[in-house]
Coordinates of C-alpha atoms in Angstrom, one line a residue:
M365 CA -0.1 -0.1 0.0
I366 CA 3.0 2.3 0.6
E367 CA 3.9 2.0 -3.1
V368 CA 0.2 2.6 -4.3
C369 CA 0.1 5.7 -2.1
Q370 CA 3.5 6.8 -3.5
D371 CA 2.5 6.1 -7.1
C372 CA -0.6 8.1 -6.6
G373 CA 1.0 11.0 -4.9
D374 CA -1.0 10.4 -1.6
K375 CA 1.6 11.6 1.0
E376 CA -0.8 11.2 3.9
G377 CA -1.6 7.6 2.8
K378 CA 2.0 6.9 2.5
A379 CA 2.8 8.2 5.8
F380 CA 0.0 6.2 7.5
W381 CA 1.1 2.9 6.0
E382 CA 4.7 3.6 7.1
W383 CA 3.4 4.3 10.6
V384 CA 1.4 1.1 10.4
L385 CA 4.7 -0.8 9.6
V386 CA 6.3 1.0 12.7
V387 CA 3.5 0.0 15.0
L388 CA 3.5 -3.7 13.7
D389 CA 7.2 -3.9 14.1
R390 CA 7.0 -2.4 17.7
G391 CA 4.2 -4.8 18.7
G392 CA 6.0 -7.7 17.4
H393 CA 4.4 -11.1 16.8
E394 CA 3.1 -11.6 20.2
F395 CA 1.1 -8.5 20.1
M396 CA -0.9 -9.9 17.2
S397 CA -4.5 -11.1 17.5
D398 CA -5.1 -14.7 18.7
E399 CA -6.7 -16.8 16.0
E400 CA -8.6 -20.2 15.9
D401 CA -9.6 -22.3 12.9
A402 CA -13.2 -22.1 12.1
T403 CA -15.6 -22.8 9.3
V404 CA -17.3 -19.8 7.9
I405 CA -20.0 -19.3 5.4
D406 CA -19.1 -17.7 2.2
E407 CA -21.6 -14.9 1.7
R408 CA -21.3 -15.0 -2.2
N409 CA -22.4 -18.6 -2.6
A410 CA -23.4 -19.8 0.9
K411 CA -20.8 -22.5 0.9
A412 CA -18.8 -23.5 4.1
R413 CA -15.2 -22.9 3.8
P414 CA -12.1 -22.8 6.2
G415 CA -11.5 -19.5 8.0
K416 CA -10.1 -18.1 11.2
Q417 CA -11.9 -16.6 14.2
I418 CA -10.2 -13.6 15.7
L419 CA -10.4 -13.7 19.5
T420 CA -10.6 -10.6 21.7
L421 CA -7.4 -9.7 23.4
P422 CA -8.6 -8.1 26.9
W423 CA -5.2 -6.5 27.3
Q424 CA -5.0 -4.7 23.9
D425 CA -6.0 -1.2 23.5
P426 CA -9.2 -0.9 21.6
Y427 CA -7.6 1.2 19.0
F428 CA -5.7 -1.9 17.6
V429 CA -9.1 -3.8 16.9
K430 CA -10.0 -0.9 14.6
L431 CA -6.5 -0.7 13.1
F432 CA -6.2 -4.4 12.3
T433 CA -9.8 -4.5 10.9
F434 CA -8.8 -1.8 8.6
I435 CA -5.7 -3.7 7.6
D436 CA -7.8 -6.9 7.0
V437 CA -10.1 -4.9 4.9
T438 CA -7.3 -3.5 2.9
T439 CA -6.2 -6.8 1.7
G440 CA -9.5 -6.9 -0.3
I441 CA -8.7 -3.2 -1.7
E442 CA -5.1 -4.5 -2.8
D443 CA -6.7 -7.3 -4.7
M444 CA -9.0 -4.8 -6.6
I445 CA -5.8 -2.7 -7.4
F446 CA -3.4 -5.6 -8.4
G447 CA -5.7 -8.5 -9.1
P448 CA -5.8 -11.5 -6.8
R449 CA -2.5 -13.5 -6.5
G450 CA -1.9 -16.8 -4.8
P451 CA -4.5 -18.7 -2.9
T452 CA -7.6 -17.1 -1.6
P453 CA -6.9 -15.7 1.9
L454 CA -8.9 -17.4 4.8
R455 CA -11.7 -15.2 5.8
R456 CA -11.2 -13.7 9.3
I457 CA -14.2 -13.1 11.6
R458 CA -13.9 -11.2 14.7
V459 CA -15.7 -13.0 17.7
D460 CA -16.4 -11.8 21.3
E461 CA -14.7 -15.0 22.7
V462 CA -11.8 -13.6 25.0
S463 CA -8.4 -15.0 24.4
T464 CA -6.5 -16.5 27.3
K465 CA -3.1 -15.5 25.6
D466 CA -0.9 -13.6 27.9
P467 CA 0.1 -10.1 27.0
P468 CA 3.6 -9.6 25.8
S469 CA 6.0 -7.5 28.0
K470 CA 8.1 -4.5 27.2
L471 CA 5.5 -2.7 25.1
P472 CA 4.5 1.0 25.6
K473 CA 1.7 1.7 27.9
T474 CA -0.4 3.0 25.1
F475 CA -0.5 -0.6 23.6
F476 CA -2.4 -1.7 26.5
S477 CA -6.2 -1.2 27.5
E478 CA -6.6 1.2 30.4
E479 CA -9.2 -0.9 31.8
Y480 CA -6.9 -3.9 31.8
L481 CA -4.0 -1.9 33.4
S482 CA -6.3 -0.6 36.2
R483 CA -7.3 -4.2 37.2
L484 CA -3.6 -5.3 37.7
S485 CA -1.7 -5.2 41.0
Q486 CA 1.6 -3.4 41.4
P487 CA 3.5 -6.8 40.9
Q488 CA 1.6 -7.7 37.9
K489 CA 2.1 -4.3 36.2
H490 CA 6.0 -4.7 37.1
A491 CA 6.0 -8.2 35.4
L492 CA 4.7 -6.6 32.3
K493 CA 8.0 -4.4 32.2
I494 CA 6.1 -1.6 30.4
A495 CA 8.4 0.3 28.2
K496 CA 9.2 4.0 29.4
E497 CA 9.0 5.3 25.7
D498 CA 6.1 7.4 24.7
F499 CA 4.3 6.0 21.7
P500 CA 1.3 8.1 20.8
L501 CA -1.5 6.4 18.9

């Protein structure tokens, strides 16, 4: 998407996608959503096909649900621009089921839900080793 924005002269779009890469790099793999295999119904032809259920991470700031949903939707936009390549991606469905995945440590405070942090004891917060760096969202 960075290349698409650059080719179109969209400086704001290019800056946004570059920032997304910084966020994803800073969060790392452990920060990403927790997924489970699922069977989903394809809305186009009502056939069942493999997919992924995206579980809720109670410790993750709600901003990231919106960001990751936007990124998932953008995959479809890329296909419209470039044409589909490779196998059809698995459909990803967000569900209310809460993940039991532990939060990663050493992340900026802004990556965590304020509600989640408010429920932690001081030793639990200390165990997270929250980064001192400021990372505005």
